[in-house]
Each structure stands twice: as C-alpha cells, then as structure tokens.
Short mmCIF file of C-alpha atoms in Angstrom, two decimals:
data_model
loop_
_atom_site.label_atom_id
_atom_site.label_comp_id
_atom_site.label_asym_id
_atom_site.label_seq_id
_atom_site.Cartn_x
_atom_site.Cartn_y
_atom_site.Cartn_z
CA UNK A 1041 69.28 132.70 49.30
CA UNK A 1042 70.04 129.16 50.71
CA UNK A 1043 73.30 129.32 49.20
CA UNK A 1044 74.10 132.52 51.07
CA UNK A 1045 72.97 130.69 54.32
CA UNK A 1046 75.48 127.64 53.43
CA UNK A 1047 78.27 129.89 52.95
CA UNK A 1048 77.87 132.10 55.97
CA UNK A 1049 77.30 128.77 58.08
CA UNK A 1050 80.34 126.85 56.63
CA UNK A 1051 82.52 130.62 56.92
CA UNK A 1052 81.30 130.52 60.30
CA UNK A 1053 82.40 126.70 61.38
CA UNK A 1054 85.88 127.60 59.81
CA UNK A 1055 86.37 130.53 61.69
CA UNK A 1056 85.27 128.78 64.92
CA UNK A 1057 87.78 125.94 64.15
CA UNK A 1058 90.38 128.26 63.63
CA UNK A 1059 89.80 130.27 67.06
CA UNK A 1060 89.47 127.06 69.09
CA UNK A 1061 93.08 125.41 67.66
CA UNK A 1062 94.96 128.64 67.95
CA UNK A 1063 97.42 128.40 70.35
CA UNK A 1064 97.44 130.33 73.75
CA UNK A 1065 100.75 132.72 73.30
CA UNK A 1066 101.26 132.92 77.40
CA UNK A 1067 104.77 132.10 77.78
CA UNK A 1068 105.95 129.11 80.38
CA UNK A 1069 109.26 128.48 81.91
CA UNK A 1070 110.39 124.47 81.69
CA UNK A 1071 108.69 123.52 84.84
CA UNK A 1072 105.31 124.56 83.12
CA UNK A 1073 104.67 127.67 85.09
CA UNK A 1074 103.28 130.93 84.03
CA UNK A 1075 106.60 133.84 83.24
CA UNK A 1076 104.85 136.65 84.32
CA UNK A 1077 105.98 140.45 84.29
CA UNK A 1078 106.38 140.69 88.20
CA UNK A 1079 110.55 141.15 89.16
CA UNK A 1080 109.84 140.83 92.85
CA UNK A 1081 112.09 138.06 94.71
CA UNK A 1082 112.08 137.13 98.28
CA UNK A 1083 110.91 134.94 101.37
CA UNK A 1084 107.91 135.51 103.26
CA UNK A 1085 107.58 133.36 105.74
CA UNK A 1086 109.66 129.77 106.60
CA UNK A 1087 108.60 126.72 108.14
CA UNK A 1088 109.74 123.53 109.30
CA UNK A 1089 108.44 120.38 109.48
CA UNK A 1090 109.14 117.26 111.66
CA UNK A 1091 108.78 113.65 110.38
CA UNK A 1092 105.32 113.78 111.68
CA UNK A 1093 104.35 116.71 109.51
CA UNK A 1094 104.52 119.05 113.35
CA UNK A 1095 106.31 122.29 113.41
CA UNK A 1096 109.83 121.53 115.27
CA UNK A 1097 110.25 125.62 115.36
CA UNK A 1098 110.19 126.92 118.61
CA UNK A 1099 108.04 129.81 119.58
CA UNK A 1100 110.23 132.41 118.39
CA UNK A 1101 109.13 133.84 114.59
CA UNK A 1102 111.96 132.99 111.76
CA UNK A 1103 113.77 135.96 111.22
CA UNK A 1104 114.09 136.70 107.74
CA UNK A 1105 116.63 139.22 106.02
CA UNK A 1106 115.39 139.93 102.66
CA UNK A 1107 118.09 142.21 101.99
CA UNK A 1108 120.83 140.02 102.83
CA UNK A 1109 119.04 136.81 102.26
CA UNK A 1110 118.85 135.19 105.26
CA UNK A 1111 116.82 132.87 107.12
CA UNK A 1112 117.71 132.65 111.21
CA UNK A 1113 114.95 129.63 112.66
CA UNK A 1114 115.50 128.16 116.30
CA UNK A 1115 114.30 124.39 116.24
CA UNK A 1116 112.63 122.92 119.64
CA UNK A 1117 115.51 121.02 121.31
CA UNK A 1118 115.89 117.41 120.46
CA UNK A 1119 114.87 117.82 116.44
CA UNK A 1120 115.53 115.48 114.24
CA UNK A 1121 117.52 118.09 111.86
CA UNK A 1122 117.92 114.93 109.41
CA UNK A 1123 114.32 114.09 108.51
CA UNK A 1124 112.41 117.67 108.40
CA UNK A 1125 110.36 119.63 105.36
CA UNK A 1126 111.59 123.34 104.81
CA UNK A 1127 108.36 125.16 104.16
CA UNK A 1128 109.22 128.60 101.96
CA UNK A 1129 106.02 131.19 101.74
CA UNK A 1130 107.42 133.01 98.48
CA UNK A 1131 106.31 136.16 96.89
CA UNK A 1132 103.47 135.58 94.02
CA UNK A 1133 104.66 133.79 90.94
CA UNK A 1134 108.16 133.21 92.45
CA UNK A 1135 109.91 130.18 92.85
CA UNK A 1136 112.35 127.54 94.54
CA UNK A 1137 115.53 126.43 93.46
CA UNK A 1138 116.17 123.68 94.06
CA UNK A 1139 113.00 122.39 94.30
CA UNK A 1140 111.75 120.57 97.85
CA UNK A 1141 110.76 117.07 97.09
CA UNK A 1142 110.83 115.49 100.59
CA UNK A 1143 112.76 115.06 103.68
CA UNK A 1144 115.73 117.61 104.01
CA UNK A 1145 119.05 117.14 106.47
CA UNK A 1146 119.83 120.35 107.98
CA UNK A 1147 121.86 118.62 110.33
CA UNK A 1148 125.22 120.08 109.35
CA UNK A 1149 124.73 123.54 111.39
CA UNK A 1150 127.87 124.42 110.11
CA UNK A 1151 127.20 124.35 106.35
CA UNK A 1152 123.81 126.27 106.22
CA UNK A 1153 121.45 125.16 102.89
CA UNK A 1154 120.95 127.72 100.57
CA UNK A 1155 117.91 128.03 98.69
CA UNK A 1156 117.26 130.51 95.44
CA UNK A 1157 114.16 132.03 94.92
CA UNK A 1158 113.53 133.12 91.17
CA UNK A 1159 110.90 136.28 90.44
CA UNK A 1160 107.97 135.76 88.25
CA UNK A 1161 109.52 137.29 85.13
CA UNK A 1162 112.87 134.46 85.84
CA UNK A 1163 115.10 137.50 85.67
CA UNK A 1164 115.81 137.95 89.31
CA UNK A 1165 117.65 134.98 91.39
CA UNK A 1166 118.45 135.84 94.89
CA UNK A 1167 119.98 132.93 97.00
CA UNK A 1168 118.33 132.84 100.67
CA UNK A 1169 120.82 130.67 103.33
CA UNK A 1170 119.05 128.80 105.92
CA UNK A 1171 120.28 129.29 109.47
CA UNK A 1172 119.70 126.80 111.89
CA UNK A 1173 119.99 126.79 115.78
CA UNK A 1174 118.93 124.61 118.29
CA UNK A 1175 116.54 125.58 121.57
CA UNK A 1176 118.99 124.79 124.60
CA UNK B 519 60.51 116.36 47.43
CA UNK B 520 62.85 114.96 49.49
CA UNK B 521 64.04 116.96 51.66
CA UNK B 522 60.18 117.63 52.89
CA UNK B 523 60.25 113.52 53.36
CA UNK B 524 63.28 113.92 55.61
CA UNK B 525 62.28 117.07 57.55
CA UNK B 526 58.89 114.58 58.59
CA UNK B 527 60.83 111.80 59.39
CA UNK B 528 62.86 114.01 61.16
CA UNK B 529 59.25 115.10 63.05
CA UNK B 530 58.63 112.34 64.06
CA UNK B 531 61.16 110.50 65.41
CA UNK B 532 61.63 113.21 67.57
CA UNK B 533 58.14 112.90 68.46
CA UNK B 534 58.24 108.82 69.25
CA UNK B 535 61.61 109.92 71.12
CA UNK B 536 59.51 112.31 73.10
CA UNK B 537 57.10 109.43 73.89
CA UNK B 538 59.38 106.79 74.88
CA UNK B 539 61.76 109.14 77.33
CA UNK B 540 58.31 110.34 78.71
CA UNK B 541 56.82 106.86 79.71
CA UNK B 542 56.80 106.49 83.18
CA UNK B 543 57.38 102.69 84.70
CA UNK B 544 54.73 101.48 86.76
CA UNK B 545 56.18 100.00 89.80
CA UNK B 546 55.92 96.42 90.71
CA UNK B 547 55.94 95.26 94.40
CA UNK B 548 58.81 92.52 94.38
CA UNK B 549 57.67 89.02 94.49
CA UNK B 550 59.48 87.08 96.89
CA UNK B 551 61.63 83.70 96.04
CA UNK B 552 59.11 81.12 96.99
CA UNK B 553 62.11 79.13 98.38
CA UNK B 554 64.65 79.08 101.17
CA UNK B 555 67.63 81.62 100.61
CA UNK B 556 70.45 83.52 102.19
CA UNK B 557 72.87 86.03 102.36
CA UNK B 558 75.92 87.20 104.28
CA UNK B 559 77.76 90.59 104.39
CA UNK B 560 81.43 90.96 106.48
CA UNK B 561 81.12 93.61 109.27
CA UNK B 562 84.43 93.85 110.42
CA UNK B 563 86.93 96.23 108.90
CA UNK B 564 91.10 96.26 108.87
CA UNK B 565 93.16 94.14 108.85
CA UNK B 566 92.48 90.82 110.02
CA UNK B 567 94.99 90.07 113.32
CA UNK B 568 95.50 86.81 115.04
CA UNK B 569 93.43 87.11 118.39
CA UNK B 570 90.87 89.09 116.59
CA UNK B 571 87.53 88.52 115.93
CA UNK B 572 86.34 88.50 111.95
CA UNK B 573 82.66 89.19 112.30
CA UNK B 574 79.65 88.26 109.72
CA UNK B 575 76.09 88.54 109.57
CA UNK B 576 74.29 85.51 107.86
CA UNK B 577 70.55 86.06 106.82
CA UNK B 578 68.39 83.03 106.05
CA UNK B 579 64.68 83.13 105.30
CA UNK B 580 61.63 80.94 103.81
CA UNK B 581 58.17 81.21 103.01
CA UNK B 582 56.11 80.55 105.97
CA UNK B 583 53.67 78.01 104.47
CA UNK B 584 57.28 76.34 102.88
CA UNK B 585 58.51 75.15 106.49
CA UNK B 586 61.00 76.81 109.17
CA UNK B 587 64.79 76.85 109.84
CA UNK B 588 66.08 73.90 111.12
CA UNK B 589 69.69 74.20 111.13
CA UNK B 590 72.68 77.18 110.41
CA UNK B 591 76.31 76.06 109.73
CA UNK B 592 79.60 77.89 109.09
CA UNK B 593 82.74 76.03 107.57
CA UNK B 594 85.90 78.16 107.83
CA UNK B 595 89.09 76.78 105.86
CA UNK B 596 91.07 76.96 108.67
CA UNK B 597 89.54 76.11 111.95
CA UNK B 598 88.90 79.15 114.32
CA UNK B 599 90.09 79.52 117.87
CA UNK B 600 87.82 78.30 120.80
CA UNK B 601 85.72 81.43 120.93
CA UNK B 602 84.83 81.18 117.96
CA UNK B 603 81.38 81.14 118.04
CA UNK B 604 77.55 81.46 115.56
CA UNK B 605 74.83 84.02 117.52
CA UNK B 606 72.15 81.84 118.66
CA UNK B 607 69.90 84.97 119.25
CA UNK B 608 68.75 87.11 116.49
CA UNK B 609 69.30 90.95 117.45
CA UNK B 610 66.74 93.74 116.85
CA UNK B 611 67.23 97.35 117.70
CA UNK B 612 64.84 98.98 120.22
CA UNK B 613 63.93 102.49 120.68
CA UNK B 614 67.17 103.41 122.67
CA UNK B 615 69.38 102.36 119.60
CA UNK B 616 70.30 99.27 121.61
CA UNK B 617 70.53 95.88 119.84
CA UNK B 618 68.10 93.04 121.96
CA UNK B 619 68.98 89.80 121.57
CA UNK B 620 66.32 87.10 120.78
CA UNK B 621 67.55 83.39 121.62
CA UNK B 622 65.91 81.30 118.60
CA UNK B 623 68.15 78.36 118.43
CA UNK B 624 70.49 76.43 121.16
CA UNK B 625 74.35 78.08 121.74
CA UNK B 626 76.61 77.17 118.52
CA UNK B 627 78.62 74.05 119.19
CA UNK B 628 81.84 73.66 117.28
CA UNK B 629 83.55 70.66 115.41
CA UNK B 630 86.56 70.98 113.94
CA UNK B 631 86.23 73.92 111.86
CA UNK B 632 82.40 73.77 111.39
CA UNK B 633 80.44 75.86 113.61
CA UNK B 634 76.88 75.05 113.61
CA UNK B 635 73.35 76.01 115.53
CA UNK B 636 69.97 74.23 115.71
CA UNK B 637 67.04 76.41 115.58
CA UNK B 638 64.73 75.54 119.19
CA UNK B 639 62.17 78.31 118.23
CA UNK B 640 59.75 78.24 115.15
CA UNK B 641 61.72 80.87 112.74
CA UNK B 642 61.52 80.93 108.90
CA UNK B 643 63.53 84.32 109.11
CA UNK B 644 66.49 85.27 111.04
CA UNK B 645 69.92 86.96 110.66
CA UNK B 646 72.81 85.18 113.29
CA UNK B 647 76.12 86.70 113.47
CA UNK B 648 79.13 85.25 113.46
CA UNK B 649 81.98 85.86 115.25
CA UNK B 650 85.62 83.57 114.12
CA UNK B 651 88.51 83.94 116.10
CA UNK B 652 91.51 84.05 114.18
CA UNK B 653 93.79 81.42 115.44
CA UNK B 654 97.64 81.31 115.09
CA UNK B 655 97.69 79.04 112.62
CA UNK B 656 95.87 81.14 109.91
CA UNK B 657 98.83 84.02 110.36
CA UNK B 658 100.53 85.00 107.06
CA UNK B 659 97.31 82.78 105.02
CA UNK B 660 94.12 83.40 103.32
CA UNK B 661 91.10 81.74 104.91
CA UNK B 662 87.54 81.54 103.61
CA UNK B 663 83.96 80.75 105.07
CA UNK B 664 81.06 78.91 103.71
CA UNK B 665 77.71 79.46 105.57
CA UNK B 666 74.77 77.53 105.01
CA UNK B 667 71.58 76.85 106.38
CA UNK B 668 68.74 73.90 106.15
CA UNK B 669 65.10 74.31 106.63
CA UNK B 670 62.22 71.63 107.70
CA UNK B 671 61.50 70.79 103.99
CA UNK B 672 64.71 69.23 103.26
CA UNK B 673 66.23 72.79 101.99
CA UNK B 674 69.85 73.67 101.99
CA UNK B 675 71.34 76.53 101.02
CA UNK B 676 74.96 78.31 101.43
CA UNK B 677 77.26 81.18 101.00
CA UNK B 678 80.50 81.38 100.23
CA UNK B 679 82.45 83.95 101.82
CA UNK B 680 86.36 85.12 101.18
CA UNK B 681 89.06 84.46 100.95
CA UNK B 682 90.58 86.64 103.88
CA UNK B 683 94.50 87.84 104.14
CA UNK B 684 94.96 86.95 107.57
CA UNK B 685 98.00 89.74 108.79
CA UNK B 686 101.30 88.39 110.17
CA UNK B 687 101.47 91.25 112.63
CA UNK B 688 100.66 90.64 116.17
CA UNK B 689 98.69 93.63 118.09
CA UNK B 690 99.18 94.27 122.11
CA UNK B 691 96.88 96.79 123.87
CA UNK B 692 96.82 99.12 127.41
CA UNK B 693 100.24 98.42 127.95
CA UNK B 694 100.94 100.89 131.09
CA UNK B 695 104.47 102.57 131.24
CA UNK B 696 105.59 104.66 134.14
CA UNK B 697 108.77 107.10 134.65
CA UNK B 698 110.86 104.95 137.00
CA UNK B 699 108.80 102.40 136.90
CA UNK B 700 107.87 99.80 134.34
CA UNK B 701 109.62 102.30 131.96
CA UNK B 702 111.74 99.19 130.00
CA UNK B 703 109.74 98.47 126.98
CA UNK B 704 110.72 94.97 124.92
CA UNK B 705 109.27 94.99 121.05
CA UNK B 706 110.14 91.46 121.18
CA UNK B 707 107.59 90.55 124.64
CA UNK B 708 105.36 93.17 123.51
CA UNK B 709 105.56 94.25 127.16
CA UNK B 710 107.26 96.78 129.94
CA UNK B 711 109.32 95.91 132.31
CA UNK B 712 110.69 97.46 135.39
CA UNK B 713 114.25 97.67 136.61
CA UNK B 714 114.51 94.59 137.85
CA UNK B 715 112.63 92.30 135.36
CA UNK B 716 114.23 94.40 132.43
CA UNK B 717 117.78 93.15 133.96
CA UNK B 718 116.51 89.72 133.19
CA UNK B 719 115.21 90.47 129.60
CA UNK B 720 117.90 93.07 129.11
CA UNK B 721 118.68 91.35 125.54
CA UNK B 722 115.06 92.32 124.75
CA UNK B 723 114.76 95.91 125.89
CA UNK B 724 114.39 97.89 123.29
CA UNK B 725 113.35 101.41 124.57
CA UNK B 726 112.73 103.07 127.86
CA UNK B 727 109.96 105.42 128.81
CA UNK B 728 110.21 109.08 130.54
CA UNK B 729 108.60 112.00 131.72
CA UNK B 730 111.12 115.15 132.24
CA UNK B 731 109.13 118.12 132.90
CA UNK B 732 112.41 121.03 131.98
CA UNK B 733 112.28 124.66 132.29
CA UNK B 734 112.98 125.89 129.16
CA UNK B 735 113.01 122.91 126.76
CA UNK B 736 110.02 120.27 125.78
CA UNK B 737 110.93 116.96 127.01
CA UNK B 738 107.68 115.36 128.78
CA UNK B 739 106.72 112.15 127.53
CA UNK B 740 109.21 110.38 125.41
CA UNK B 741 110.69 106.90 124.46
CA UNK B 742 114.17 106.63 124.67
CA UNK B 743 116.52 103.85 122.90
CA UNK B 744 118.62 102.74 125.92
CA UNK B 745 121.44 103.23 123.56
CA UNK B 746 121.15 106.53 122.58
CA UNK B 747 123.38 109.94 123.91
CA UNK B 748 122.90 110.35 127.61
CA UNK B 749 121.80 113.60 127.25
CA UNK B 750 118.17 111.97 126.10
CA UNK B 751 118.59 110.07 129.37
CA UNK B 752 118.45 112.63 131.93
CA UNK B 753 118.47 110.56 135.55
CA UNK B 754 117.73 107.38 133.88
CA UNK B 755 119.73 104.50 135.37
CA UNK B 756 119.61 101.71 132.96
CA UNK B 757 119.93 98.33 134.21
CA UNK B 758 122.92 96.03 133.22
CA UNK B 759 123.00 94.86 129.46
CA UNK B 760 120.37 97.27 128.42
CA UNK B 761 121.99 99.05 125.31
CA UNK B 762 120.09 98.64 122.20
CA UNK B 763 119.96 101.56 119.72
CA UNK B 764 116.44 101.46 118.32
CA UNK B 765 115.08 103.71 115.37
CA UNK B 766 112.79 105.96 116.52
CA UNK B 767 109.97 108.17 113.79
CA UNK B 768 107.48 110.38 115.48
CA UNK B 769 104.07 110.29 113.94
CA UNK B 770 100.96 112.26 114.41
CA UNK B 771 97.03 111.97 113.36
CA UNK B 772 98.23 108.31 112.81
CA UNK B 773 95.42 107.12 115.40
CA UNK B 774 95.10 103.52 114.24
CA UNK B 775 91.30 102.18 114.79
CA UNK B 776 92.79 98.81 116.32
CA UNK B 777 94.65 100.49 118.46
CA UNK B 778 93.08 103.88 119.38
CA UNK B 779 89.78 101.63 119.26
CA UNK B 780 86.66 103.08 117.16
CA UNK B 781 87.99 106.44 117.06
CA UNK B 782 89.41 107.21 113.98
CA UNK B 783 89.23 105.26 110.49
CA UNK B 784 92.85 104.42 109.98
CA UNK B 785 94.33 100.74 109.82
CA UNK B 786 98.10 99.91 109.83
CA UNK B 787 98.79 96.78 107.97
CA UNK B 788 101.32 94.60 106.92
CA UNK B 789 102.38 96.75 103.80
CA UNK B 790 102.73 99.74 105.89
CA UNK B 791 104.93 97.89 107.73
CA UNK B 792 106.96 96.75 104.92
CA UNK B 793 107.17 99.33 103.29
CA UNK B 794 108.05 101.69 106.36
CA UNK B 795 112.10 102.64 105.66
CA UNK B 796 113.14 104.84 109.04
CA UNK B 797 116.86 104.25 108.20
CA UNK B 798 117.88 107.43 108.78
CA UNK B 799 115.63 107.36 111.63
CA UNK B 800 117.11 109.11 115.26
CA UNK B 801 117.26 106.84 118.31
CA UNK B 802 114.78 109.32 120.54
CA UNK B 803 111.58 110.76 120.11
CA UNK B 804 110.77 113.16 122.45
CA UNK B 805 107.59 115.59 123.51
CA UNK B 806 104.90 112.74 122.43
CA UNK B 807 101.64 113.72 123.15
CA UNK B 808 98.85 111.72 123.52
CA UNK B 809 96.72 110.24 120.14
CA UNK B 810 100.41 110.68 119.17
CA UNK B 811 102.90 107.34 117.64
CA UNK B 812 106.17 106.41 116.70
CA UNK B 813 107.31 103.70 113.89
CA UNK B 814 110.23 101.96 115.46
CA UNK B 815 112.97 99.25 114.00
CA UNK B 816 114.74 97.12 116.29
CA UNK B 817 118.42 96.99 116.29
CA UNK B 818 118.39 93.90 114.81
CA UNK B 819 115.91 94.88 112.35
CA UNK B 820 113.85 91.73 113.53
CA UNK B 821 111.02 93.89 113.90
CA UNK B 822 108.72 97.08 113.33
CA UNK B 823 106.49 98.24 115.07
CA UNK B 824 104.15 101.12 115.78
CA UNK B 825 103.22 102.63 119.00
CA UNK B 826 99.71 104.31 119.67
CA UNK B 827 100.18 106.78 122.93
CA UNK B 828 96.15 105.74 124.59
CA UNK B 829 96.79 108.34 127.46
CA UNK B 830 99.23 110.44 129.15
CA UNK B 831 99.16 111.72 132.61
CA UNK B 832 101.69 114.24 133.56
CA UNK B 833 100.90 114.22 136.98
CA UNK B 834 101.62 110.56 137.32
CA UNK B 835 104.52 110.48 134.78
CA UNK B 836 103.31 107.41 133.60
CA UNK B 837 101.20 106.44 129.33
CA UNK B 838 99.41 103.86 128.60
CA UNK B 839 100.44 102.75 125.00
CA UNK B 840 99.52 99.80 122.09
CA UNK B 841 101.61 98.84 119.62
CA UNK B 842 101.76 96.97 116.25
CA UNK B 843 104.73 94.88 115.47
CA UNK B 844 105.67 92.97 112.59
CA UNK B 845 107.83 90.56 112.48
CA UNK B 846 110.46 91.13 109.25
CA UNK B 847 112.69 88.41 109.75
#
C-alpha cells in the first residue's frame, strides 16, 4: 500500500514538472509581440506633440483616409515642426513601422513621413503618409 | 521504529515553533541616556543655491538633575554669509498650527564661520534652528556643518552634518516683463530692460517679451530671440545692436519649487542643466501660459537657463517670470 502511495506521489511530481517546463506555443513576431489572427490594418486617431509634451494640433480633428492612407493634421501656427512626437491610435494588435522613439522633424512639408502600420496576424502592411499644414 | 522517532520529533518542533512565534514581547518604556545628547535633521530640500538659505534643526537635551544648556555652536566649513544666523528661540506649535517662538538664549553672534548662542533661560531641552546663508564662495563646492552644544556640567557634545553640493547656478525671482516696456530680457544680468537701457546692454539681450492678442492664430505671451524671423516680431522695434539668436524649448508642468515657490515638488539642478541639449532648439516660443517655462541657450552657449512664467496678465500685456541660469562656460 505505501508503495502505491510513493509511486502515485513521485508519477504525480513528474507530471507536474513536465506541465510547468512545457513551453507556451503562442507565436511572437521579433519585437516580442503577440501574432494574432486579426488582418485588420489602419489609423485611428493621430496626435502631435510639442517639446513640452502639449498638443500643437489646432482645433480642427486629423482627417484620416483609411482607404487611401492618409493623415491631413493642421498644426497651431508657430510649431516647432522639428522637435514634435507623432502619436498613432492603431487598430488592436497592430503596429508601427518604423517605430517612434522620440522627437520627429516634420519640418519638410514638402516630403510628407510615411508611416506603415502592420495587422495583428503581420500579413497586412499598409503605409499611412503624414500631411502636415500650418494654422495661418 | 524510526520513522515513529522522527514523526515525534517532527511533533514537536513544530510545537516549540508554535511557542516561540506565539510569545508576545512585553514592552519596555525607554530609559533615557542619563547624559547630555543631540541630534540634527536638514529641513531644506533642492538644490542648494548661493543666496539661499540651508536650514537645520539641532536638538540638545539633559537630565534635569544633570545641569542645563549653557552654550549651542555651529561650525560650517566654509563660512556663511552675514545672515547667517542660530534661532535663539525654541518654536512650539499652538492650536492654530502656528509655530511660537520662545527666546531661551541671547541672538546668535557669529565669528568667522562659527555661529554660536548662549542659553539666558534655564533649559536642559531645546531644539534651535539654523539657518546658513550660502555665500559666493561655497559655489561649485561641498560644505559641511558640525553642531555642538555644552551644558553646566562641563558636557559637550556635537553633530556632524554633510557634506553639501553647493549648485553653481545662480536663481533670480519676480522679474516683471511688459509688452513695450521692459520687454528686453539679458540671461547674462538676469534682468529686463526697456528700450532704452537694453540699447546700452544690447550685447547682453538675449530675448524680448510680447503679448499679440491675433484673430485667428495663438500668439499671446511669448519670448522672442531678437534675432529670429520678423514675422515672430510683429510691431516690435528692437533697439540698435540687439540681434542675438537664442534657443528657445517650451516646457510645461515643469513648475520648479524654487522658482514657482512651495507649489509643486520639482527642483532643477545643475545636471539638468548639463545635461539639457536644445540644439535643434527654434529661436521663439510662443503661446506660454502661465506655470508654463522655457529652457534657453545663449548664442554664445555661455549659458542655460530656465524660465518659470509666475503670472500673466493679458489685460496688462505684461508676466512676471524667474529663471535659473547656469553658467557652462
């Protein structure tokens, strides 16, 4: 009998041991983010950012085209278009390419940045251009 | 056999463990040190600027039956400015939260750099503040304090204190600007200027205050490098020689305690200053509102600084602004 008990407790350390060293089989892209099944890509909402963290929009709502990819802002007159933070509001599990790491020059009106937002499932890239005009 | 031994043992250390965890400890009323002793704690905070007071509290007590307080000295390192001074009163706090000063000894006299009282008023207990004034010298060093005290039975004790980083930035508050008026602002004299004076410092004019109130666009408050595009300097007529193009870095819910006084719990210190890169700074920075700042380099790079909008008054079309400046070079 207390053999029984020894093997059923030692059978039941193993298989513990076994479950809690199994690998999770979720799959991760190389920035260490969850690939998940959704294929939806686009912009939600856009933001910008002076150097002291304020919104330098001006009162009109960024218009954003989601069919052909474009982002029209109007920035309060006198910006600093060098030194701002693009803010992106992206759909869930999407991301940015490339990725916003700090200050951004959007100073070159003529040359809009362009910005690619990947779907959750990394399947679907669509490359948003930022438009920028200036309150006169 | 055995294993009955070790299931016991087992018993009853878990019993004794039961015991021990269980005890309670009686509690002991502290006996006091039947000699004289002291203490000190720092109650100033930031950064520690020439001009500015460093403040302490120094606590010294004996026995009754042992004798009373006879004498309390402070030693800095480096010798404070003339206000320096030690509290001859010892401060309670009454019912209305206000502190009530109680004069036990004669006003602090000081020598060189040791600041001392003499205690007029039987006391064997008292806590005196201590307020050093941070002279020029001690910019850019470290200074310490030793406090001590000596009782009627020959007692002496002390307390060392420090060392302090004493900051190399100089600090200039309630500096009123007005649109037109003393609008010329010099990093350098840590002042403003009007027309006329800024023509005779117009080497040291580093940025000009204005108030536009526009139609369609936010201007209102804003400090203007006299060097930037005209089109930041709408009606401004800038006196002769004033041309300096000054980097300019809004800031916001930067309210610095030293200058915003005992608002907020923010210090700018040295590092901040060296450490601040606005290279690719613009020469403008327009719409400030108050409790709102601004980082600026001088042309020369001589300097940084950061200015602290106090108040703004829009009917007036005048601020009243601090600033912190460092010097770099």
């Amino acid at each position: 009998m207390r053999r029984y008990l020894y093997l059923t407790a030692l059978l039941l350390c193993c298989a513990f041991a076994w479950i809690s060293c199994s690998k999770d089989d979720f799959p991760v892209d190389e920035d260490g983010l969850l690939i998940t099944t959704r294929a939806e890509c686009y912009v939600s909402d856009f933001q910008l950012l002076g150097s002291d963290f304020q919104t330098v929009l001006t009162a009109k709502k960024p218009v954003i085209d989601t069919t052909a990819c474009t982002i029209h802002a109007e920035v309060q007159y006198g910006t600093d278009l060098k030194n701002v933070y693009p803010q992106f509001s992206l759909v869930t599990d999407a991301k940015l390419d490339p990725k916003i790491t700090g200050k951004v020059d959007f100073s070159d009106l003529a040359n809009p940045r362009s910005y690619t937002v990947v779907s959750g499932n990394r399947q679907v890239r669509k490359t948003y251009t930022v438009h920028i005009s200036i309150q006169q | 056999m055995r294993s009955k031994y070790f299931q016991y043992t087992s018993w009853l250390m878990a019993l004794l463990l039961l015991m021990a965890s269980c005890k309670e400890e009686p509690y002991a009323v502290p006996v006091p040190k039947d000699a004289l002793q002291n203490d000190c704690i720092k109650r100033s905070l930031g950064p520690n600027i020439v001009g500015n007071n460093i403040e302490f509290a120094y606590a010294m007590a004996l026995p009754g039956d042992k004798g009373k307080l006879v004498s309390a000295q402070v030693e800095a390192s480096i010798a404070g400015a003339a206000t320096t001074y030690l509290e001859h009163r010892s401060y309670y706090t009454d019912g209305s939260g206000v502190d009530v000063g109680v004069e036990v000894a004669t006003p602090s006299t000081n020598q060189g750099n040791v600041t001392t009282v003499n205690f007029s008023k039987d006391t064997n207990a008292v806590t005196l503040r201590y307020f050093y004034t941070i002279p020029e010298e001690a910019r850019g060093k470290t200074i310490s304090f030793k406090f001590s005290a000596r009782s009627s039975n020959g007692e002496t004790v002390n307390y060392s204190m420090g060392p302090y980083t004493i900051a190399r930035m100089d600090i200039a508050l309630d500096i009123p600007v007005m649109d037109a008026a003393n609008c010329f602002i010099s990093i350098e004299d840590m002042k403003a200027y009007d027309a006329v004076d800024a023509a005779a410092h117009a080497a040291n004019i580093d940025l000009v205050y204005l108030y536009r109130a526009m139609p369609n666009v936010a201007f209102n408050h804003s400090l203007v490098s006299p060097g930037t595009k005209s089109e930041y300097l709408p009606g401004v007529v800038l006196p002769p020689g004033v041309n300096k193009v000054t980097k300019i870095s809004k800031a916001w819910a930067l309210r610095d305690n030293n200058l915003a006084r005992d608002k907020y719990g923010i210090y700018i210190d040295d590092i901040d200053f060296q450490q601040l890169d606005i290279a690719n700074a613009p020469d403008y920075a327009i719409n400030l509102k108050e409790e709102a700042g601004a980082w600026i380099e001088t042309a020369d790079g001589k300097y940084r600084a950061y200015i602290y909008i106090n108040k703004v008054n829009n009917g007036a079309q005048s601020a009243v602004i601090s600033m912190k400046r460092y010097t770099m070079k």
